[in-house]
Amino acid sequence: MYYKEIAGVKVSALGMGNMRLPTTDGKEENIDREKAREIIDYAMSHGITYYDTAYRYHGGQSELFIGEALSNYPRDSFCLASKFPGHMMEHKGGGVMGFTSALAGRPDTTVDALFRDQLSRCRVDYFDFYLLHNVCENSLPLYTDPEVGVIDYVREQKRLGKIRHLGFSSHAVEAATIDDFLTRYEGVFDFVQIQLNYLDWILQDAKAKVEVIRKHGLKIVVMEGVRGGRLANLPDEQAARLQTARGGDSPARWALRWLQAIPEVAVVLSGMTTLDQIVENVETFAEPDPANEDEQALLAEIADSMLDLVPCTACRYCTEGCPMQLEIPKIIAAHNSLKNGDFMAYYDMDADPAMDPRRCVGCGACAAICPQHIDIPDIMNRVAERLSQPMFPR
Ligand code: SF4
Ligand code: SF4
């Protein structure tokens, strides 16, 4: 494992994301603790020191799990990062906030109560890294409202030593949103976590976001480096091109080596679900091996061929609030597969009500929370229409 630095703290170049841990039955809240513990133990014994979680991951179970799993290790042997869930709260004005439907029923809605709860769930006295979750165009009113006081609160916790380093994650549409926020709070943050990979370099203007972060002299923590697995499972034709160029390397390794070429990138998070994935990723980060210019050009061509896909990362933020319990990311994956000429996934839609987009009532709760800004009701409509076409192969 090689290491980099954020604000003088040594961090492993590969970080363990805790949003896609193995589950017992496919439901995100049911973490398969035995398998997940194996992954964490492998990470700890192979030099991974950066562990990322958030209040809402795995329906609230991720913080509880990682707190328990890391409690067996000395506190100074790992860095723990978690996030304040302001992006999933309603800003009601006048300093008042409440949970959105996706978090309905959670008891604490004050900044202080939430933060203390997070420390307790993670079984730690302090967070090495603490982030505001998804600072974007929608969440700015809450994060910047002095009466809610999120920024003042986290700065005070940093002064008290409960937070060692501050950052924020962002799925902002515009790079300017990140720039404005950093300018407004110059000197407050040590790093920014963004969605960065060779497809989003173009698709979500990640190039401009990296330039903004560079301008402010900060480090980057990468999320969605393989785009929720999308870049690990390329269409056959594109995977073959990579094999020809550098045989033996998987598409996932190509995507991760592309990230190693960006100097500001300190940690690349990977939400590793299986032991095989972590074994391969640890090998990829044994030492720096950044993609060269020719390899970057090849990946840019492959990205070009994928620009018309719906950019879902399977984060599942949308599923918690869907009144019809639709498996939205799986339906979108089926839709994307069809674009690649694979219609097999469409067959599930008749058999499983959760896979049937014709049940969508168009309430829009999903689109309001999607960090990729996908017009999900529109996609549901389009897939439903396609299902009803008589020429559809059945
Ligand atoms: S718009 Fe459709 S898919 Fe989205 S939350 Fe409502 S019912 Fe579910
Ligand atoms: S549609 Fe949006 S919120 Fe839902 S899983 Fe995909 S990226 Fe996440």
mmCIF file of C-alpha atoms and ligand atoms in Angstrom:
data_model
loop_
_atom_site.group_PDB
_atom_site.id
_atom_site.type_symbol
_atom_site.label_atom_id
_atom_site.label_comp_id
_atom_site.label_asym_id
_atom_site.label_seq_id
_atom_site.Cartn_x
_atom_site.Cartn_y
_atom_site.Cartn_z
ATOM 1 C CA MET A 1 0.000 0.000 0.000
ATOM 2 C CA TYR A 2 1.265 3.462 -0.741
ATOM 3 C CA TYR A 3 0.309 6.509 1.264
ATOM 4 C CA LYS A 4 -0.524 10.145 0.717
ATOM 5 C CA GLU A 5 -1.357 13.063 2.994
ATOM 6 C CA ILE A 6 -4.359 15.179 3.889
ATOM 7 C CA ALA A 7 -3.458 18.200 6.009
ATOM 8 C CA GLY A 8 -0.328 16.466 7.255
ATOM 9 C CA VAL A 9 -2.094 13.203 8.136
ATOM 10 C CA LYS A 10 -0.756 10.087 6.437
ATOM 11 C CA VAL A 11 -3.590 8.221 4.732
ATOM 12 C CA SER A 12 -3.679 5.069 2.625
ATOM 13 C CA ALA A 13 -4.169 5.809 -1.083
ATOM 14 C CA LEU A 14 -6.985 3.226 -1.117
ATOM 15 C CA GLY A 15 -9.807 3.866 1.349
ATOM 16 C CA MET A 16 -12.481 1.461 2.513
ATOM 17 C CA GLY A 17 -15.944 2.740 1.634
ATOM 18 C CA ASN A 18 -18.710 1.360 3.826
ATOM 19 C CA MET A 19 -21.737 1.998 1.628
ATOM 20 C CA ARG A 20 -21.715 -1.279 -0.284
ATOM 21 C CA LEU A 21 -20.918 -3.880 2.353
ATOM 22 C CA PRO A 22 -22.153 -7.432 1.738
ATOM 23 C CA THR A 23 -25.722 -8.101 2.851
ATOM 24 C CA THR A 24 -27.493 -11.282 3.885
ATOM 25 C CA ASP A 25 -30.492 -10.855 1.576
ATOM 26 C CA GLY A 26 -29.851 -7.907 -0.755
ATOM 27 C CA LYS A 27 -31.547 -5.451 1.619
ATOM 28 C CA GLU A 28 -29.071 -2.724 2.442
ATOM 29 C CA GLU A 29 -29.896 -2.603 6.146
ATOM 30 C CA ASN A 30 -29.066 -6.295 6.606
ATOM 31 C CA ILE A 31 -25.266 -6.235 6.548
ATOM 32 C CA ASP A 32 -23.699 -9.683 6.456
ATOM 33 C CA ARG A 33 -21.523 -8.975 9.469
ATOM 34 C CA GLU A 34 -19.372 -12.064 9.180
ATOM 35 C CA LYS A 35 -18.404 -11.402 5.557
ATOM 36 C CA ALA A 36 -18.081 -7.667 6.140
ATOM 37 C CA ARG A 37 -15.797 -8.281 9.140
ATOM 38 C CA GLU A 38 -13.553 -10.438 6.947
ATOM 39 C CA ILE A 39 -13.240 -7.534 4.513
ATOM 40 C CA ILE A 40 -12.427 -5.028 7.265
ATOM 41 C CA ASP A 41 -9.888 -7.387 8.831
ATOM 42 C CA TYR A 42 -8.268 -7.864 5.416
ATOM 43 C CA ALA A 43 -8.172 -4.097 4.938
ATOM 44 C CA MET A 44 -6.596 -3.498 8.340
ATOM 45 C CA SER A 45 -3.975 -6.196 7.821
ATOM 46 C CA HIS A 46 -3.055 -4.893 4.343
ATOM 47 C CA GLY A 47 -2.344 -1.272 5.142
ATOM 48 C CA ILE A 48 -5.716 0.438 4.556
ATOM 49 C CA THR A 49 -5.988 3.192 7.155
ATOM 50 C CA TYR A 50 -8.899 5.296 5.810
ATOM 51 C CA TYR A 51 -12.487 4.163 6.576
ATOM 52 C CA ASP A 52 -15.425 6.155 5.245
ATOM 53 C CA THR A 53 -19.009 5.933 6.432
ATOM 54 C CA ALA A 54 -22.049 8.193 6.755
ATOM 55 C CA TYR A 55 -25.157 8.542 8.888
ATOM 56 C CA ARG A 56 -27.463 7.053 6.303
ATOM 57 C CA TYR A 57 -25.355 4.311 4.691
ATOM 58 C CA HIS A 58 -26.990 0.899 4.868
ATOM 59 C CA GLY A 59 -30.118 2.474 6.306
ATOM 60 C CA GLY A 60 -28.159 3.692 9.331
ATOM 61 C CA GLN A 61 -26.375 0.374 9.970
ATOM 62 C CA SER A 62 -23.002 1.247 8.418
ATOM 63 C CA GLU A 63 -21.822 3.487 11.266
ATOM 64 C CA LEU A 64 -22.890 0.873 13.812
ATOM 65 C CA PHE A 65 -21.094 -1.882 11.929
ATOM 66 C CA ILE A 66 -17.821 -0.078 11.274
ATOM 67 C CA GLY A 67 -17.730 1.229 14.845
ATOM 68 C CA GLU A 68 -17.957 -2.314 16.126
ATOM 69 C CA ALA A 69 -15.507 -3.750 13.568
ATOM 70 C CA LEU A 70 -12.818 -1.133 14.250
ATOM 71 C CA SER A 71 -13.247 -1.203 18.018
ATOM 72 C CA ASN A 72 -10.921 -4.223 18.090
ATOM 73 C CA TYR A 73 -8.054 -2.131 16.741
ATOM 74 C CA PRO A 74 -5.984 0.600 18.421
ATOM 75 C CA ARG A 75 -7.594 3.992 17.817
ATOM 76 C CA ASP A 76 -4.443 5.409 16.242
ATOM 77 C CA SER A 77 -4.210 2.568 13.688
ATOM 78 C CA PHE A 78 -7.075 3.876 11.508
ATOM 79 C CA CYS A 79 -8.665 7.110 10.375
ATOM 80 C CA LEU A 80 -12.458 7.223 10.521
ATOM 81 C CA ALA A 81 -14.514 9.588 8.382
ATOM 82 C CA SER A 82 -18.249 10.138 8.712
ATOM 83 C CA LYS A 83 -20.713 12.706 7.427
ATOM 84 C CA PHE A 84 -23.406 15.037 8.695
ATOM 85 C CA PRO A 85 -26.637 14.204 6.800
ATOM 86 C CA GLY A 86 -27.704 17.752 5.952
ATOM 87 C CA HIS A 87 -28.470 16.736 2.357
ATOM 88 C CA MET A 88 -31.281 14.506 3.601
ATOM 89 C CA MET A 89 -32.889 17.091 5.827
ATOM 90 C CA GLU A 90 -35.529 19.637 5.057
ATOM 91 C CA HIS A 91 -34.587 23.222 5.591
ATOM 92 C CA LYS A 92 -37.692 24.830 6.994
ATOM 93 C CA GLY A 93 -36.180 28.272 7.559
ATOM 94 C CA GLY A 94 -35.718 30.112 10.826
ATOM 95 C CA GLY A 95 -33.063 27.675 11.970
ATOM 96 C CA VAL A 96 -35.399 24.673 11.875
ATOM 97 C CA MET A 97 -34.636 21.442 10.065
ATOM 98 C CA GLY A 98 -36.337 18.096 9.879
ATOM 99 C CA PHE A 99 -35.682 14.760 8.251
ATOM 100 C CA THR A 100 -36.887 14.017 4.755
ATOM 101 C CA SER A 101 -39.116 11.010 4.214
ATOM 102 C CA ALA A 102 -36.067 8.857 3.553
ATOM 103 C CA LEU A 103 -34.993 9.311 7.175
ATOM 104 C CA ALA A 104 -38.456 9.629 8.711
ATOM 105 C CA GLY A 105 -38.708 8.308 12.233
ATOM 106 C CA ARG A 106 -35.126 9.077 13.229
ATOM 107 C CA PRO A 107 -35.273 10.735 16.616
ATOM 108 C CA ASP A 108 -32.689 13.533 16.653
ATOM 109 C CA THR A 109 -32.993 16.600 14.493
ATOM 110 C CA THR A 110 -30.575 19.003 16.152
ATOM 111 C CA VAL A 111 -27.021 19.286 14.887
ATOM 112 C CA ASP A 112 -25.622 18.538 18.328
ATOM 113 C CA ALA A 113 -27.803 15.466 18.946
ATOM 114 C CA LEU A 114 -26.971 14.035 15.530
ATOM 115 C CA PHE A 115 -23.250 14.530 15.929
ATOM 116 C CA ARG A 116 -23.168 12.999 19.410
ATOM 117 C CA ASP A 117 -25.231 10.088 18.164
ATOM 118 C CA GLN A 118 -22.732 9.510 15.359
ATOM 119 C CA LEU A 119 -19.764 9.437 17.748
ATOM 120 C CA SER A 120 -21.623 6.959 19.895
ATOM 121 C CA ARG A 121 -22.677 4.754 16.966
ATOM 122 C CA CYS A 122 -19.078 4.680 15.706
ATOM 123 C CA ARG A 123 -17.736 3.991 19.231
ATOM 124 C CA VAL A 124 -15.158 6.784 18.989
ATOM 125 C CA ASP A 125 -14.377 9.980 20.924
ATOM 126 C CA TYR A 126 -13.448 11.895 17.799
ATOM 127 C CA PHE A 127 -13.631 11.679 14.011
ATOM 128 C CA ASP A 128 -10.340 11.931 12.131
ATOM 129 C CA PHE A 129 -12.268 13.344 9.186
ATOM 130 C CA TYR A 130 -15.798 14.737 9.289
ATOM 131 C CA LEU A 131 -17.706 15.869 6.242
ATOM 132 C CA LEU A 132 -20.855 17.733 5.424
ATOM 133 C CA HIS A 133 -22.695 15.222 3.283
ATOM 134 C CA ASN A 134 -23.388 16.383 -0.257
ATOM 135 C CA VAL A 135 -23.005 20.134 -0.352
ATOM 136 C CA CYS A 136 -24.924 20.891 -3.543
ATOM 137 C CA GLU A 137 -27.373 23.376 -4.975
ATOM 138 C CA ASN A 138 -30.275 21.822 -2.978
ATOM 139 C CA SER A 139 -28.542 21.551 0.386
ATOM 140 C CA LEU A 140 -26.797 24.941 0.404
ATOM 141 C CA PRO A 141 -29.689 26.781 2.122
ATOM 142 C CA LEU A 142 -29.449 24.432 5.083
ATOM 143 C CA TYR A 143 -25.674 24.294 5.321
ATOM 144 C CA THR A 144 -25.252 28.058 5.076
ATOM 145 C CA ASP A 145 -28.122 29.106 7.365
ATOM 146 C CA PRO A 146 -26.441 30.682 10.414
ATOM 147 C CA GLU A 147 -29.513 29.933 12.521
ATOM 148 C CA VAL A 148 -29.171 26.195 11.859
ATOM 149 C CA GLY A 149 -25.473 26.739 12.530
ATOM 150 C CA VAL A 150 -23.959 23.601 10.985
ATOM 151 C CA ILE A 151 -20.680 25.291 10.005
ATOM 152 C CA ASP A 152 -20.225 27.018 13.361
ATOM 153 C CA TYR A 153 -20.997 23.765 15.136
ATOM 154 C CA VAL A 154 -18.462 21.645 13.256
ATOM 155 C CA ARG A 155 -15.795 24.330 13.616
ATOM 156 C CA GLU A 156 -16.379 24.327 17.357
ATOM 157 C CA GLN A 157 -16.109 20.531 17.457
ATOM 158 C CA LYS A 158 -12.816 20.817 15.613
ATOM 159 C CA ARG A 159 -11.602 23.323 18.219
ATOM 160 C CA LEU A 160 -12.622 20.870 20.937
ATOM 161 C CA GLY A 161 -10.770 17.996 19.232
ATOM 162 C CA LYS A 162 -13.911 15.977 18.425
ATOM 163 C CA ILE A 163 -13.179 16.515 14.741
ATOM 164 C CA ARG A 164 -9.576 16.466 13.561
ATOM 165 C CA HIS A 165 -10.134 17.558 9.958
ATOM 166 C CA LEU A 166 -13.119 19.013 8.146
ATOM 167 C CA GLY A 167 -14.303 18.384 4.629
ATOM 168 C CA PHE A 168 -17.434 18.045 2.597
ATOM 169 C CA SER A 169 -18.664 15.725 -0.086
ATOM 170 C CA SER A 170 -20.410 17.102 -3.129
ATOM 171 C CA HIS A 171 -22.587 15.966 -5.995
ATOM 172 C CA ALA A 172 -23.128 19.561 -7.089
ATOM 173 C CA VAL A 173 -24.193 20.037 -10.691
ATOM 174 C CA GLU A 174 -21.964 23.077 -11.156
ATOM 175 C CA ALA A 175 -18.283 23.307 -10.268
ATOM 176 C CA ALA A 176 -19.044 26.938 -9.402
ATOM 177 C CA THR A 177 -21.164 25.762 -6.466
ATOM 178 C CA ILE A 178 -18.097 24.114 -4.942
ATOM 179 C CA ASP A 179 -15.981 27.154 -5.752
ATOM 180 C CA ASP A 180 -18.452 29.565 -4.113
ATOM 181 C CA PHE A 181 -18.730 27.407 -1.001
ATOM 182 C CA LEU A 182 -14.965 27.097 -0.613
ATOM 183 C CA THR A 183 -14.526 30.827 -1.163
ATOM 184 C CA ARG A 184 -17.199 31.680 1.395
ATOM 185 C CA TYR A 185 -15.593 29.376 3.982
ATOM 186 C CA GLU A 186 -11.946 29.777 2.962
ATOM 187 C CA GLY A 187 -9.656 28.043 5.442
ATOM 188 C CA VAL A 188 -12.394 25.958 7.078
ATOM 189 C CA PHE A 189 -12.040 22.791 5.026
ATOM 190 C CA ASP A 190 -9.044 20.506 4.490
ATOM 191 C CA PHE A 191 -10.402 18.339 1.681
ATOM 192 C CA VAL A 192 -13.322 17.722 -0.642
ATOM 193 C CA GLN A 193 -14.863 14.390 -1.574
ATOM 194 C CA ILE A 194 -16.175 14.262 -5.122
ATOM 195 C CA GLN A 195 -17.427 11.730 -7.627
ATOM 196 C CA LEU A 196 -14.482 11.249 -9.917
ATOM 197 C CA ASN A 197 -13.786 8.722 -12.641
ATOM 198 C CA TYR A 198 -12.930 8.807 -16.346
ATOM 199 C CA LEU A 199 -16.613 8.833 -17.371
ATOM 200 C CA ASP A 200 -17.688 11.645 -15.029
ATOM 201 C CA TRP A 201 -14.641 13.651 -16.110
ATOM 202 C CA ILE A 202 -16.895 14.538 -19.064
ATOM 203 C CA LEU A 203 -20.392 13.461 -18.011
ATOM 204 C CA GLN A 204 -20.528 15.430 -14.746
ATOM 205 C CA ASP A 205 -17.808 17.966 -15.464
ATOM 206 C CA ALA A 206 -15.535 16.471 -12.811
ATOM 207 C CA LYS A 207 -12.598 18.042 -14.657
ATOM 208 C CA ALA A 208 -13.846 21.513 -13.697
ATOM 209 C CA LYS A 209 -14.459 20.399 -10.108
ATOM 210 C CA VAL A 210 -10.885 19.120 -9.801
ATOM 211 C CA GLU A 211 -9.612 22.454 -11.134
ATOM 212 C CA VAL A 212 -11.636 24.336 -8.526
ATOM 213 C CA ILE A 213 -10.323 22.177 -5.689
ATOM 214 C CA ARG A 214 -6.789 22.558 -7.035
ATOM 215 C CA LYS A 215 -7.220 26.337 -7.081
ATOM 216 C CA HIS A 216 -8.125 26.268 -3.374
ATOM 217 C CA GLY A 217 -5.073 24.099 -2.619
ATOM 218 C CA LEU A 218 -7.049 21.193 -1.153
ATOM 219 C CA LYS A 219 -6.832 17.427 -1.430
ATOM 220 C CA ILE A 220 -9.441 15.171 -2.963
ATOM 221 C CA VAL A 221 -11.080 12.061 -1.610
ATOM 222 C CA VAL A 222 -12.628 10.167 -4.501
ATOM 223 C CA MET A 223 -16.006 8.477 -4.412
ATOM 224 C CA GLU A 224 -17.497 6.378 -7.196
ATOM 225 C CA GLY A 225 -14.086 5.733 -8.770
ATOM 226 C CA VAL A 226 -15.609 2.821 -10.717
ATOM 227 C CA ARG A 227 -19.065 4.410 -10.811
ATOM 228 C CA GLY A 228 -20.890 1.931 -8.588
ATOM 229 C CA GLY A 229 -19.359 -0.949 -10.549
ATOM 230 C CA ARG A 230 -20.359 0.424 -13.971
ATOM 231 C CA LEU A 231 -16.729 0.877 -15.038
ATOM 232 C CA ALA A 232 -15.820 -2.558 -13.700
ATOM 233 C CA ASN A 233 -18.377 -4.184 -16.019
ATOM 234 C CA LEU A 234 -17.839 -2.637 -19.417
ATOM 235 C CA PRO A 235 -19.585 -3.863 -22.543
ATOM 236 C CA ASP A 236 -17.576 -6.715 -24.110
ATOM 237 C CA GLU A 237 -16.264 -4.619 -26.964
ATOM 238 C CA GLN A 238 -14.821 -1.950 -24.668
ATOM 239 C CA ALA A 239 -13.406 -4.493 -22.205
ATOM 240 C CA ALA A 240 -11.647 -6.181 -25.133
ATOM 241 C CA ARG A 241 -9.987 -2.907 -26.141
ATOM 242 C CA LEU A 242 -8.521 -2.586 -22.651
ATOM 243 C CA GLN A 243 -7.341 -6.189 -22.717
ATOM 244 C CA THR A 244 -5.563 -5.585 -25.999
ATOM 245 C CA ALA A 245 -3.860 -2.474 -24.659
ATOM 246 C CA ARG A 246 -2.719 -4.021 -21.379
ATOM 247 C CA GLY A 247 -3.598 -7.662 -20.956
ATOM 248 C CA GLY A 248 -4.312 -8.999 -17.510
ATOM 249 C CA ASP A 249 -5.683 -5.816 -15.990
ATOM 250 C CA SER A 250 -9.388 -5.707 -15.196
ATOM 251 C CA PRO A 251 -11.522 -2.701 -16.223
ATOM 252 C CA ALA A 252 -11.718 -1.769 -12.519
ATOM 253 C CA ARG A 253 -7.934 -1.572 -12.300
ATOM 254 C CA TRP A 254 -7.851 0.622 -15.392
ATOM 255 C CA ALA A 255 -10.340 2.995 -13.755
ATOM 256 C CA LEU A 256 -8.340 3.135 -10.516
ATOM 257 C CA ARG A 257 -5.012 3.669 -12.298
ATOM 258 C CA TRP A 258 -6.615 6.586 -14.177
ATOM 259 C CA LEU A 259 -7.307 8.205 -10.784
ATOM 260 C CA GLN A 260 -3.720 7.698 -9.657
ATOM 261 C CA ALA A 261 -2.612 10.126 -12.380
ATOM 262 C CA ILE A 262 -4.349 13.101 -10.685
ATOM 263 C CA PRO A 263 -1.917 14.676 -8.186
ATOM 264 C CA GLU A 264 -4.601 16.161 -5.882
ATOM 265 C CA VAL A 265 -6.190 12.765 -5.294
ATOM 266 C CA ALA A 266 -5.235 11.630 -1.800
ATOM 267 C CA VAL A 267 -7.623 8.737 -1.147
ATOM 268 C CA VAL A 268 -9.637 6.647 -3.584
ATOM 269 C CA LEU A 269 -12.600 5.142 -1.802
ATOM 270 C CA SER A 270 -13.886 1.824 -2.959
ATOM 271 C CA GLY A 271 -17.081 0.286 -1.610
ATOM 272 C CA MET A 272 -15.752 -3.234 -1.598
ATOM 273 C CA THR A 273 -18.400 -5.925 -1.287
ATOM 274 C CA THR A 274 -16.314 -9.070 -1.659
ATOM 275 C CA LEU A 275 -12.911 -10.326 -0.590
ATOM 276 C CA ASP A 276 -11.950 -10.748 -4.251
ATOM 277 C CA GLN A 277 -12.522 -7.034 -4.838
ATOM 278 C CA ILE A 278 -10.404 -5.912 -1.907
ATOM 279 C CA VAL A 279 -7.611 -8.343 -2.799
ATOM 280 C CA GLU A 280 -7.450 -6.911 -6.333
ATOM 281 C CA ASN A 281 -7.716 -3.299 -5.170
ATOM 282 C CA VAL A 282 -4.974 -3.713 -2.577
ATOM 283 C CA GLU A 283 -2.741 -5.038 -5.384
ATOM 284 C CA THR A 284 -3.651 -2.051 -7.560
ATOM 285 C CA PHE A 285 -2.544 0.324 -4.790
ATOM 286 C CA ALA A 286 0.615 -1.574 -3.826
ATOM 287 C CA GLU A 287 2.568 1.219 -5.453
ATOM 288 C CA PRO A 288 1.674 4.126 -7.776
ATOM 289 C CA ASP A 289 1.168 3.000 -11.362
ATOM 290 C CA PRO A 290 -0.742 5.887 -12.965
ATOM 291 C CA ALA A 291 -2.286 5.537 -16.407
ATOM 292 C CA ASN A 292 -0.001 7.090 -19.036
ATOM 293 C CA GLU A 293 -1.155 9.519 -21.723
ATOM 294 C CA ASP A 294 -1.998 6.820 -24.279
ATOM 295 C CA GLU A 295 -3.976 4.876 -21.704
ATOM 296 C CA GLN A 296 -5.838 8.016 -20.642
ATOM 297 C CA ALA A 297 -6.714 8.713 -24.274
ATOM 298 C CA LEU A 298 -8.097 5.191 -24.673
ATOM 299 C CA LEU A 299 -10.247 5.596 -21.554
ATOM 300 C CA ALA A 300 -11.523 8.931 -22.880
ATOM 301 C CA GLU A 301 -12.654 7.152 -26.060
ATOM 302 C CA ILE A 302 -14.417 4.489 -24.019
ATOM 303 C CA ALA A 303 -16.106 7.198 -21.935
ATOM 304 C CA ASP A 304 -17.334 8.839 -25.144
ATOM 305 C CA SER A 305 -19.096 5.635 -26.134
ATOM 306 C CA MET A 306 -20.963 5.546 -22.801
ATOM 307 C CA LEU A 307 -22.261 9.088 -22.571
ATOM 308 C CA ASP A 308 -25.870 8.207 -23.411
ATOM 309 C CA LEU A 309 -26.301 5.824 -20.472
ATOM 310 C CA VAL A 310 -28.396 6.882 -17.470
ATOM 311 C CA PRO A 311 -25.716 7.831 -14.924
ATOM 312 C CA CYS A 312 -27.029 5.828 -11.937
ATOM 313 C CA THR A 313 -24.377 4.742 -9.417
ATOM 314 C CA ALA A 314 -26.703 2.351 -7.529
ATOM 315 C CA CYS A 315 -26.259 4.366 -4.316
ATOM 316 C CA ARG A 316 -29.887 3.496 -3.390
ATOM 317 C CA TYR A 317 -30.641 6.896 -1.839
ATOM 318 C CA CYS A 318 -33.880 6.871 -3.847
ATOM 319 C CA THR A 319 -35.236 3.526 -2.728
ATOM 320 C CA GLU A 320 -35.876 4.392 0.929
ATOM 321 C CA GLY A 321 -38.554 6.951 0.115
ATOM 322 C CA CYS A 322 -40.298 5.147 -2.775
ATOM 323 C CA PRO A 323 -43.901 4.456 -1.711
ATOM 324 C CA MET A 324 -44.063 1.535 -4.169
ATOM 325 C CA GLN A 325 -40.783 -0.023 -2.930
ATOM 326 C CA LEU A 326 -39.482 -0.098 -6.482
ATOM 327 C CA GLU A 327 -35.957 -1.368 -7.099
ATOM 328 C CA ILE A 328 -35.103 1.840 -8.939
ATOM 329 C CA PRO A 329 -31.356 1.252 -9.528
ATOM 330 C CA LYS A 330 -32.007 -2.264 -10.844
ATOM 331 C CA ILE A 331 -34.666 -0.983 -13.235
ATOM 332 C CA ILE A 332 -32.243 1.676 -14.471
ATOM 333 C CA ALA A 333 -29.515 -0.967 -14.842
ATOM 334 C CA ALA A 334 -31.900 -3.009 -16.997
ATOM 335 C CA HIS A 335 -32.637 0.088 -19.064
ATOM 336 C CA ASN A 336 -28.895 0.685 -19.559
ATOM 337 C CA SER A 337 -28.319 -2.982 -20.430
ATOM 338 C CA LEU A 338 -30.878 -2.713 -23.188
ATOM 339 C CA LYS A 339 -28.877 0.117 -24.700
ATOM 340 C CA ASN A 340 -25.978 -2.312 -24.849
ATOM 341 C CA GLY A 341 -28.195 -4.807 -26.657
ATOM 342 C CA ASP A 342 -28.939 -6.973 -23.618
ATOM 343 C CA PHE A 343 -32.671 -7.321 -22.981
ATOM 344 C CA MET A 344 -32.562 -10.241 -20.528
ATOM 345 C CA ALA A 345 -33.013 -8.051 -17.426
ATOM 346 C CA TYR A 346 -36.358 -6.856 -18.761
ATOM 347 C CA TYR A 347 -37.792 -10.315 -18.202
ATOM 348 C CA ASP A 348 -37.570 -9.846 -14.399
ATOM 349 C CA MET A 349 -40.036 -7.024 -14.588
ATOM 350 C CA ASP A 350 -43.036 -9.276 -15.091
ATOM 351 C CA ALA A 351 -42.055 -11.619 -12.285
ATOM 352 C CA ASP A 352 -41.189 -9.155 -9.525
ATOM 353 C CA PRO A 353 -43.453 -6.234 -8.509
ATOM 354 C CA ALA A 354 -40.414 -4.354 -7.181
ATOM 355 C CA MET A 355 -38.977 -4.459 -10.713
ATOM 356 C CA ASP A 356 -42.122 -3.253 -12.466
ATOM 357 C CA PRO A 357 -41.855 0.435 -13.458
ATOM 358 C CA ARG A 358 -45.541 0.433 -14.425
ATOM 359 C CA ARG A 359 -46.284 0.641 -10.675
ATOM 360 C CA CYS A 360 -44.552 4.038 -10.393
ATOM 361 C CA VAL A 361 -47.044 6.683 -9.259
ATOM 362 C CA GLY A 362 -44.851 9.581 -10.359
ATOM 363 C CA CYS A 363 -44.607 11.133 -6.880
ATOM 364 C CA GLY A 364 -41.053 12.382 -7.538
ATOM 365 C CA ALA A 365 -39.709 11.552 -4.040
ATOM 366 C CA CYS A 366 -36.845 9.654 -5.697
ATOM 367 C CA ALA A 367 -35.752 12.432 -8.045
ATOM 368 C CA ALA A 368 -35.686 14.961 -5.207
ATOM 369 C CA ILE A 369 -32.972 12.989 -3.442
ATOM 370 C CA CYS A 370 -30.949 11.513 -6.319
ATOM 371 C CA PRO A 371 -27.371 12.871 -6.124
ATOM 372 C CA GLN A 372 -26.965 12.256 -9.864
ATOM 373 C CA HIS A 373 -29.974 14.491 -10.610
ATOM 374 C CA ILE A 374 -31.645 11.771 -12.667
ATOM 375 C CA ASP A 375 -35.247 12.368 -13.708
ATOM 376 C CA ILE A 376 -36.278 8.987 -12.325
ATOM 377 C CA PRO A 377 -40.060 9.243 -12.942
ATOM 378 C CA ASP A 378 -39.268 9.955 -16.599
ATOM 379 C CA ILE A 379 -37.031 6.880 -16.801
ATOM 380 C CA MET A 380 -39.765 4.760 -15.156
ATOM 381 C CA ASN A 381 -42.205 6.036 -17.773
ATOM 382 C CA ARG A 382 -39.837 5.266 -20.625
ATOM 383 C CA VAL A 383 -39.134 1.737 -19.419
ATOM 384 C CA ALA A 384 -42.857 1.143 -18.816
ATOM 385 C CA GLU A 385 -43.618 2.306 -22.351
ATOM 386 C CA ARG A 386 -40.971 0.035 -23.750
ATOM 387 C CA LEU A 387 -42.439 -2.916 -21.864
ATOM 388 C CA SER A 388 -45.810 -2.279 -23.452
ATOM 389 C CA GLN A 389 -44.475 -2.285 -27.018
ATOM 390 C CA PRO A 390 -45.629 -5.392 -28.911
ATOM 391 C CA MET A 391 -42.329 -5.679 -30.756
ATOM 392 C CA PHE A 392 -40.437 -6.059 -27.506
ATOM 393 C CA PRO A 393 -38.875 -9.539 -27.476
ATOM 394 C CA ARG A 394 -40.622 -11.663 -24.814
HETATM 395 S S1 SF4 B 1 -41.704 8.646 -8.715
HETATM 396 FE FE1 SF4 B 1 -42.047 6.427 -8.937
HETATM 397 S S2 SF4 B 1 -40.064 5.489 -8.610
HETATM 398 FE FE2 SF4 B 1 -39.963 7.585 -7.796
HETATM 399 S S3 SF4 B 1 -40.468 7.404 -5.608
HETATM 400 FE FE3 SF4 B 1 -42.369 7.878 -6.679
HETATM 401 S S4 SF4 B 1 -43.260 5.841 -7.127
HETATM 402 FE FE4 SF4 B 1 -41.111 5.469 -6.615
HETATM 403 S S1 SF4 B 2 -31.266 6.663 -9.326
HETATM 404 FE FE1 SF4 B 2 -30.003 8.200 -8.257
HETATM 405 S S2 SF4 B 2 -30.455 7.907 -6.050
HETATM 406 FE FE2 SF4 B 2 -31.225 6.094 -7.145
HETATM 407 S S3 SF4 B 2 -29.588 4.582 -6.996
HETATM 408 FE FE3 SF4 B 2 -29.319 5.687 -8.955
HETATM 409 S S4 SF4 B 2 -27.906 7.377 -8.499
HETATM 410 FE FE4 SF4 B 2 -28.675 6.619 -6.517
#
